[in-house]
Amino acid sequence: MLDCKKALQAANGDFDKAVEYLREKGLAAAAKRSARAANDGIIGIYVHHGSRVAAMVELNCETDFVARTQEFQDLAHDLAMQVTATRPQYLSRKDVPPEVIEAEKQIYRAQMADQNKPEHILERITEGKMTKFYEETCLLEQPFIKDDDLIIEDLINNAIAKIGENIVLRRFVRYEIGK
Amino acid sequence: MLDCKKALQAANGDFDKAVEYLREKGLAAAAKRSARAANDGIIGIYVHHGSRVAAMVELNCETDFVARTQEFQDLAHDLAMQVTATRPQYLSRKDVPPEVIEAEKQIYRAQMADQNKPEHILERITEGKMTKFYEETCLLEQPFIKDDDLIIEDLINNAIAKIGENIVLRRFVRYEIGK
């Protein structure tokens, strides 16, 4: 009712203009809703005993309903605990800067420089070491600290399957005193 | 006792060498202590009701003793609550990039472009608006949400005076769902 009055005021009493105003407003509200749907979730927190190290994660889901479930909140908490414990550097493999990958590979090659290995073997060993590097530094590829048969990506995929909503670990941050 | 035994072992039974070993070890321990002293503190956390917004701060002090006091922990908690509530962009004025300052000033000048004000007045108004900008965006210059007679820098300085240790707000981070 208030909206109609405002619409007529905005349109200086012109009915067609008022309808157009309401239509635009409706579209804007719908757009807002759909944006909100993709951006729901909670901030998960974990503070280690003594408060010298802590982490925060943003875990997104589609609805407020899911965000408030114990299951989703436990997942967010577990992810923050994981970050606190394992100090990942990146969210996923694609977030590692190319220069970091290049520097890592050079270190591995330098370590094997005097071993006279053929090029294709060097290449294979280097790739193996890079896989290990990603497992250590990329949160989504890390083994879950509570169950190392699962990597974090699987843990999230399992939750998606069980909860029936898309779940996205958007970002994380870890603070440690003096680090 | 163990150290003396280790020192004599390390020096192959030579007493003077063992004394030198212990002296060096003492210096190293002192250096380590002083490094630790500058880097003590806690991570302060605040999670707003509903967990859609939260913040973390690293608050440093000189000793673990102070870090464990209720007073210091309350300060860290208050600072995290401040960050959650007021979404600062920078820690202090000197962290604002020059291009951001320049862009702000241009906005203020554009707003006054048709007012035919003399240059020195424009300059003064712009400086006034910049002060307001710093108060809003720089954590250390913000009024404290629990007592707006104090800015955050004063709050910390008061704690330094009362506790008798240097206290440094080193960094902060704020997460909000979808922001």
CSV table of C-alpha atoms in Angstrom, one decimal:
chain,number,residue,atom,x,y,z
A,1,MET,CA,0.0,0.0,0.0
A,2,LEU,CA,2.8,2.3,1.0
A,3,ASP,CA,4.6,1.3,-2.2
A,4,CYS,CA,1.7,2.2,-4.4
A,5,LYS,CA,1.4,5.6,-2.8
A,6,LYS,CA,5.2,6.1,-3.2
A,7,ALA,CA,5.0,4.9,-6.8
A,8,LEU,CA,2.2,7.4,-7.6
A,9,GLN,CA,4.2,10.2,-5.9
A,10,ALA,CA,7.4,9.2,-7.8
A,11,ALA,CA,5.4,9.3,-11.0
A,12,ASN,CA,3.6,12.6,-10.2
A,13,GLY,CA,0.2,10.8,-10.3
A,14,ASP,CA,0.8,9.2,-13.7
A,15,PHE,CA,-0.7,5.7,-13.4
A,16,ASP,CA,1.4,4.1,-16.2
A,17,LYS,CA,4.6,5.6,-14.9
A,18,ALA,CA,3.6,4.3,-11.4
A,19,VAL,CA,3.1,0.8,-12.7
A,20,GLU,CA,6.5,1.0,-14.5
A,21,TYR,CA,8.1,2.2,-11.2
A,22,LEU,CA,6.6,-0.8,-9.3
A,23,ARG,CA,7.7,-3.2,-12.0
A,24,GLU,CA,11.3,-2.0,-11.8
A,25,LYS,CA,11.1,-2.1,-8.0
A,26,GLY,CA,9.8,-5.7,-8.2
A,27,LEU,CA,12.6,-6.7,-10.5
A,28,ALA,CA,15.1,-5.1,-8.2
A,29,ALA,CA,13.7,-7.0,-5.2
A,30,ALA,CA,13.8,-10.3,-7.2
A,31,ALA,CA,17.4,-9.7,-8.2
A,32,LYS,CA,18.2,-8.9,-4.6
A,33,ARG,CA,16.6,-12.1,-3.5
A,34,SER,CA,18.4,-14.2,-6.0
A,35,ALA,CA,21.7,-12.6,-5.0
A,36,ARG,CA,20.9,-13.3,-1.4
A,37,ALA,CA,20.1,-16.9,-2.1
A,38,ALA,CA,23.6,-17.5,-3.5
A,39,ASN,CA,25.2,-15.5,-0.7
A,40,ASP,CA,23.8,-17.0,2.4
A,41,GLY,CA,25.8,-19.0,5.0
A,42,ILE,CA,27.7,-18.3,8.1
A,43,ILE,CA,31.2,-17.3,9.3
A,44,GLY,CA,32.8,-20.2,11.0
A,45,ILE,CA,35.3,-19.5,13.8
A,46,TYR,CA,37.9,-21.6,15.6
A,47,VAL,CA,40.1,-20.3,18.4
A,48,HIS,CA,42.8,-22.6,19.7
A,49,HIS,CA,43.3,-22.9,23.5
A,50,GLY,CA,45.3,-19.9,24.7
A,51,SER,CA,44.0,-17.7,21.8
A,52,ARG,CA,47.4,-17.5,20.1
A,53,VAL,CA,46.0,-18.9,16.9
A,54,ALA,CA,42.6,-18.6,15.3
A,55,ALA,CA,40.9,-18.9,12.0
A,56,MET,CA,37.7,-17.7,10.2
A,57,VAL,CA,36.0,-19.1,7.2
A,58,GLU,CA,33.1,-17.9,5.1
A,59,LEU,CA,30.9,-20.9,4.2
A,60,ASN,CA,28.1,-20.2,1.8
A,61,CYS,CA,24.9,-22.0,1.2
A,62,GLU,CA,21.6,-21.1,-0.6
A,63,THR,CA,19.2,-20.5,2.2
A,64,ASP,CA,19.1,-19.1,5.7
A,65,PHE,CA,17.3,-22.3,6.7
A,66,VAL,CA,20.3,-24.4,5.9
A,67,ALA,CA,22.7,-21.8,7.4
A,68,ARG,CA,21.0,-22.2,10.8
A,69,THR,CA,21.2,-26.1,10.9
A,70,GLN,CA,23.6,-27.7,13.4
A,71,GLU,CA,25.1,-29.8,10.6
A,72,PHE,CA,26.1,-26.7,8.5
A,73,GLN,CA,27.4,-24.9,11.6
A,74,ASP,CA,29.5,-27.9,12.5
A,75,LEU,CA,30.9,-28.0,9.0
A,76,ALA,CA,31.9,-24.4,9.2
A,77,HIS,CA,33.5,-25.0,12.7
A,78,ASP,CA,35.4,-28.0,11.4
A,79,LEU,CA,36.7,-26.0,8.4
A,80,ALA,CA,37.9,-23.2,10.7
A,81,MET,CA,39.6,-25.8,13.0
A,82,GLN,CA,41.3,-27.3,9.9
A,83,VAL,CA,42.6,-23.9,8.8
A,84,THR,CA,43.9,-23.3,12.4
A,85,ALA,CA,45.7,-26.6,12.5
A,86,THR,CA,47.1,-26.9,9.0
A,87,ARG,CA,47.8,-23.3,8.0
A,88,PRO,CA,46.9,-23.6,4.3
A,89,GLN,CA,48.1,-20.9,2.0
A,90,TYR,CA,45.5,-21.1,-0.7
A,91,LEU,CA,41.9,-22.1,-1.1
A,92,SER,CA,42.5,-24.3,-4.3
A,93,ARG,CA,45.2,-25.2,-6.7
A,94,LYS,CA,44.1,-22.5,-9.1
A,95,ASP,CA,44.8,-19.8,-6.5
A,96,VAL,CA,48.6,-20.7,-6.4
A,97,PRO,CA,50.4,-17.9,-8.4
A,98,PRO,CA,52.4,-19.3,-11.4
A,99,GLU,CA,55.6,-17.9,-10.0
A,100,VAL,CA,55.2,-19.9,-6.8
A,101,ILE,CA,54.7,-23.1,-8.8
A,102,GLU,CA,57.7,-22.3,-11.0
A,103,ALA,CA,59.9,-21.6,-7.9
A,104,GLU,CA,58.8,-24.9,-6.3
A,105,LYS,CA,59.6,-26.9,-9.4
A,106,GLN,CA,63.0,-25.2,-9.6
A,107,ILE,CA,63.8,-26.3,-6.0
A,108,TYR,CA,62.8,-29.9,-6.7
A,109,ARG,CA,65.0,-29.9,-9.9
A,110,ALA,CA,67.9,-28.3,-8.0
A,111,GLN,CA,67.6,-31.1,-5.4
A,112,MET,CA,67.9,-33.7,-8.1
A,113,ALA,CA,70.5,-31.9,-10.2
A,114,ASP,CA,73.4,-34.3,-9.5
A,115,GLN,CA,71.4,-37.5,-9.8
A,116,ASN,CA,71.8,-37.8,-13.6
A,117,LYS,CA,68.1,-38.8,-14.0
A,118,PRO,CA,66.6,-38.7,-17.5
A,119,GLU,CA,64.3,-35.8,-18.2
A,120,HIS,CA,61.0,-37.7,-18.2
A,121,ILE,CA,61.8,-39.2,-14.8
A,122,LEU,CA,62.7,-35.7,-13.5
A,123,GLU,CA,59.4,-34.5,-14.8
A,124,ARG,CA,57.5,-37.3,-13.2
A,125,ILE,CA,59.2,-36.8,-9.8
A,126,THR,CA,58.6,-33.1,-10.0
A,127,GLU,CA,54.9,-33.6,-10.7
A,128,GLY,CA,54.7,-36.0,-7.7
A,129,LYS,CA,56.3,-33.4,-5.5
A,130,MET,CA,53.9,-30.7,-6.8
A,131,THR,CA,50.9,-32.9,-5.9
A,132,LYS,CA,52.3,-33.2,-2.3
A,133,PHE,CA,52.8,-29.4,-2.3
A,134,TYR,CA,49.2,-28.8,-3.3
A,135,GLU,CA,48.0,-31.3,-0.6
A,136,GLU,CA,49.9,-29.3,2.0
A,137,THR,CA,49.1,-25.7,0.9
A,138,CYS,CA,45.7,-25.8,-0.7
A,139,LEU,CA,42.8,-26.1,1.8
A,140,LEU,CA,40.5,-28.0,-0.6
A,141,GLU,CA,43.1,-30.6,-1.3
A,142,GLN,CA,44.2,-31.1,2.3
A,143,PRO,CA,43.3,-34.3,4.2
A,144,PHE,CA,40.6,-33.5,6.8
A,145,ILE,CA,42.2,-33.5,10.3
A,146,LYS,CA,39.3,-35.5,11.8
A,147,ASP,CA,39.4,-38.1,9.1
A,148,ASP,CA,42.4,-38.3,6.8
A,149,ASP,CA,40.6,-40.6,4.3
A,150,LEU,CA,38.7,-37.5,3.2
A,151,ILE,CA,40.1,-34.4,1.6
A,152,ILE,CA,38.3,-31.1,2.4
A,153,GLU,CA,36.7,-31.0,-1.1
A,154,ASP,CA,35.2,-34.4,-0.5
A,155,LEU,CA,34.0,-33.3,3.0
A,156,ILE,CA,32.1,-30.4,1.4
A,157,ASN,CA,30.8,-32.5,-1.5
A,158,ASN,CA,29.4,-35.0,1.0
A,159,ALA,CA,27.7,-32.1,2.8
A,160,ILE,CA,26.2,-30.9,-0.5
A,161,ALA,CA,24.9,-34.4,-1.2
A,162,LYS,CA,23.4,-34.8,2.3
A,163,ILE,CA,22.0,-31.3,2.8
A,164,GLY,CA,20.8,-30.9,-0.8
A,165,GLU,CA,22.0,-27.3,-1.3
A,166,ASN,CA,25.1,-25.9,-3.0
A,167,ILE,CA,27.8,-25.2,-0.4
A,168,VAL,CA,30.8,-23.1,-1.2
A,169,LEU,CA,33.8,-22.4,1.0
A,170,ARG,CA,34.4,-18.9,-0.2
A,171,ARG,CA,37.5,-17.7,1.8
A,172,PHE,CA,39.5,-18.3,4.9
A,173,VAL,CA,41.9,-16.4,7.1
A,174,ARG,CA,44.3,-17.6,9.8
A,175,TYR,CA,45.9,-15.4,12.5
A,176,GLU,CA,48.8,-16.5,14.7
A,177,ILE,CA,50.6,-14.3,17.2
A,178,GLY,CA,53.7,-12.9,15.7
A,179,LYS,CA,53.4,-14.8,12.4
B,1,MET,CA,72.2,-29.4,35.5
B,2,LEU,CA,71.3,-31.1,32.3
B,3,ASP,CA,72.7,-28.0,30.5
B,4,CYS,CA,76.0,-28.2,32.3
B,5,LYS,CA,76.4,-31.8,31.4
B,6,LYS,CA,75.5,-31.0,27.8
B,7,ALA,CA,77.9,-28.1,27.8
B,8,LEU,CA,80.8,-30.3,29.0
B,9,GLN,CA,79.9,-32.9,26.4
B,10,ALA,CA,79.7,-30.3,23.7
B,11,ALA,CA,83.1,-29.0,24.8
B,12,ASN,CA,84.6,-32.5,25.1
B,13,GLY,CA,85.3,-32.0,28.8
B,14,ASP,CA,87.1,-28.6,28.4
B,15,PHE,CA,85.8,-26.4,31.2
B,16,ASP,CA,86.5,-23.0,29.6
B,17,LYS,CA,84.9,-24.1,26.4
B,18,ALA,CA,81.9,-25.4,28.4
B,19,VAL,CA,81.6,-21.9,30.1
B,20,GLU,CA,81.7,-20.2,26.7
B,21,TYR,CA,79.0,-22.6,25.4
B,22,LEU,CA,76.8,-21.8,28.3
B,23,ARG,CA,77.3,-18.0,27.9
B,24,GLU,CA,76.4,-18.2,24.2
B,25,LYS,CA,73.4,-20.3,25.1
B,26,GLY,CA,72.3,-17.7,27.7
B,27,LEU,CA,72.6,-14.9,25.1
B,28,ALA,CA,70.6,-16.9,22.6
B,29,ALA,CA,67.9,-17.5,25.3
B,30,ALA,CA,67.8,-13.8,26.1
B,31,ALA,CA,67.6,-12.8,22.5
B,32,LYS,CA,64.8,-15.4,22.1
B,33,ARG,CA,63.0,-13.9,25.1
B,34,SER,CA,63.2,-10.4,23.8
B,35,ALA,CA,61.9,-11.5,20.4
B,36,ARG,CA,59.1,-13.3,22.1
B,37,ALA,CA,58.3,-10.3,24.3
B,38,ALA,CA,57.5,-8.1,21.3
B,39,ASN,CA,55.4,-10.8,19.8
B,40,ASP,CA,53.1,-12.0,22.6
B,41,GLY,CA,49.4,-11.3,22.8
B,42,ILE,CA,46.2,-12.9,21.7
B,43,ILE,CA,43.8,-13.2,18.8
B,44,GLY,CA,40.5,-11.4,19.7
B,45,ILE,CA,37.3,-12.7,18.1
B,46,TYR,CA,33.8,-11.4,17.9
B,47,VAL,CA,30.9,-13.2,16.2
B,48,HIS,CA,27.7,-11.2,15.8
B,49,HIS,CA,24.4,-13.0,16.6
B,50,GLY,CA,23.5,-15.2,13.7
B,51,SER,CA,27.1,-15.7,12.6
B,52,ARG,CA,26.7,-13.6,9.4
B,53,VAL,CA,29.4,-11.2,10.4
B,54,ALA,CA,32.5,-11.7,12.5
B,55,ALA,CA,36.0,-10.2,13.0
B,56,MET,CA,39.4,-11.1,14.3
B,57,VAL,CA,42.2,-8.9,15.6
B,58,GLU,CA,45.8,-9.6,16.6
B,59,LEU,CA,46.5,-7.6,19.7
B,60,ASN,CA,50.2,-7.8,20.8
B,61,CYS,CA,51.7,-7.2,24.2
B,62,GLU,CA,55.1,-7.9,25.7
B,63,THR,CA,54.5,-10.9,28.0
B,64,ASP,CA,52.3,-14.0,28.2
B,65,PHE,CA,51.5,-12.8,31.7
B,66,VAL,CA,49.6,-9.8,30.4
B,67,ALA,CA,48.2,-11.7,27.5
B,68,ARG,CA,46.4,-14.0,29.9
B,69,THR,CA,44.8,-11.2,32.0
B,70,GLN,CA,41.1,-10.6,31.8
B,71,GLU,CA,41.7,-6.9,31.1
B,72,PHE,CA,43.8,-7.6,28.0
B,73,GLN,CA,41.4,-10.2,26.7
B,74,ASP,CA,38.5,-7.8,27.2
B,75,LEU,CA,40.3,-5.2,25.2
B,76,ALA,CA,40.9,-7.7,22.3
B,77,HIS,CA,37.3,-8.7,22.4
B,78,ASP,CA,36.1,-5.1,22.4
B,79,LEU,CA,38.4,-4.3,19.4
B,80,ALA,CA,37.0,-7.3,17.5
B,81,MET,CA,33.5,-6.1,18.3
B,82,GLN,CA,34.4,-2.6,17.1
B,83,VAL,CA,35.6,-4.0,13.7
B,84,THR,CA,32.5,-6.1,13.4
B,85,ALA,CA,30.2,-3.1,14.0
B,86,THR,CA,32.0,-0.4,12.1
B,87,ARG,CA,33.7,-2.2,9.2
B,88,PRO,CA,36.9,-0.1,9.1
B,89,GLN,CA,39.0,-0.3,5.9
B,90,TYR,CA,42.4,0.5,7.3
B,91,LEU,CA,44.3,0.3,10.5
B,92,SER,CA,45.6,3.8,10.5
B,93,ARG,CA,45.7,6.9,8.3
B,94,LYS,CA,49.1,6.0,6.9
B,95,ASP,CA,47.6,2.7,5.5
B,96,VAL,CA,45.3,4.6,3.2
B,97,PRO,CA,46.7,4.4,-0.4
B,98,PRO,CA,47.5,7.8,-1.9
B,99,GLU,CA,45.2,7.1,-4.9
B,100,VAL,CA,42.2,6.5,-2.5
B,101,ILE,CA,42.9,9.9,-0.8
B,102,GLU,CA,43.1,11.6,-4.2
B,103,ALA,CA,39.9,10.0,-5.4
B,104,GLU,CA,38.1,11.1,-2.2
B,105,LYS,CA,39.3,14.7,-2.5
B,106,GLN,CA,38.1,14.8,-6.1
B,107,ILE,CA,34.7,13.7,-5.1
B,108,TYR,CA,34.4,16.5,-2.5
B,109,ARG,CA,35.7,19.0,-5.0
B,110,ALA,CA,33.2,17.8,-7.6
B,111,GLN,CA,30.4,18.2,-5.1
B,112,MET,CA,31.4,21.8,-4.5
B,113,ALA,CA,32.2,22.6,-8.2
B,114,ASP,CA,29.2,24.9,-8.8
B,115,GLN,CA,29.4,26.8,-5.5
B,116,ASN,CA,32.0,29.4,-6.6
B,117,LYS,CA,33.9,29.1,-3.3
B,118,PRO,CA,37.4,30.6,-3.1
B,119,GLU,CA,40.3,28.1,-3.3
B,120,HIS,CA,41.4,28.3,0.3
B,121,ILE,CA,37.8,27.6,1.5
B,122,LEU,CA,37.6,24.6,-0.8
B,123,GLU,CA,40.9,23.4,0.6
B,124,ARG,CA,39.6,23.8,4.2
B,125,ILE,CA,36.3,22.1,3.5
B,126,THR,CA,38.1,19.2,1.7
B,127,GLU,CA,40.5,18.8,4.7
B,128,GLY,CA,37.5,18.7,7.0
B,129,LYS,CA,35.8,16.0,4.9
B,130,MET,CA,39.0,14.0,4.8
B,131,THR,CA,39.2,14.1,8.6
B,132,LYS,CA,35.6,12.6,8.6
B,133,PHE,CA,36.7,10.0,6.1
B,134,TYR,CA,39.6,8.9,8.3
B,135,GLU,CA,37.4,8.7,11.3
B,136,GLU,CA,35.0,6.4,9.4
B,137,THR,CA,37.5,4.2,7.7
B,138,CYS,CA,40.6,4.0,9.9
B,139,LEU,CA,40.2,1.8,12.9
B,140,LEU,CA,42.6,3.7,15.2
B,141,GLU,CA,40.7,7.0,14.5
B,142,GLN,CA,37.2,5.6,15.0
B,143,PRO,CA,35.1,6.5,18.0
B,144,PHE,CA,34.9,3.5,20.3
B,145,ILE,CA,31.4,2.0,20.0
B,146,LYS,CA,31.1,1.6,23.8
B,147,ASP,CA,32.2,5.1,24.6
B,148,ASP,CA,32.3,7.6,21.8
B,149,ASP,CA,34.3,10.1,23.8
B,150,LEU,CA,37.3,7.8,23.1
B,151,ILE,CA,38.8,7.0,19.8
B,152,ILE,CA,40.3,3.5,19.5
B,153,GLU,CA,43.9,4.9,19.7
B,154,ASP,CA,43.1,6.4,23.1
B,155,LEU,CA,41.5,3.2,24.2
B,156,ILE,CA,44.7,1.4,23.5
B,157,ASN,CA,46.9,4.1,25.0
B,158,ASN,CA,44.8,4.0,28.2
B,159,ALA,CA,45.4,0.3,28.4
B,160,ILE,CA,49.1,0.8,27.9
B,161,ALA,CA,49.2,3.3,30.8
B,162,LYS,CA,47.2,1.1,33.0
B,163,ILE,CA,48.8,-2.3,32.2
B,164,GLY,CA,52.3,-0.9,31.9
B,165,GLU,CA,53.3,-2.8,28.8
B,166,ASN,CA,53.4,-1.8,25.2
B,167,ILE,CA,50.3,-2.9,23.4
B,168,VAL,CA,50.0,-2.9,19.6
B,169,LEU,CA,46.9,-3.6,17.5
B,170,ARG,CA,48.7,-5.3,14.7
B,171,ARG,CA,46.0,-6.3,12.2
B,172,PHE,CA,42.3,-7.0,11.8
B,173,VAL,CA,40.0,-8.8,9.4
B,174,ARG,CA,36.2,-8.7,9.1
B,175,TYR,CA,34.1,-11.2,7.2
B,176,GLU,CA,30.5,-10.7,6.3
B,177,ILE,CA,28.4,-13.2,4.3
B,178,GLY,CA,28.3,-12.2,0.7
B,179,LYS,CA,30.4,-8.9,1.2
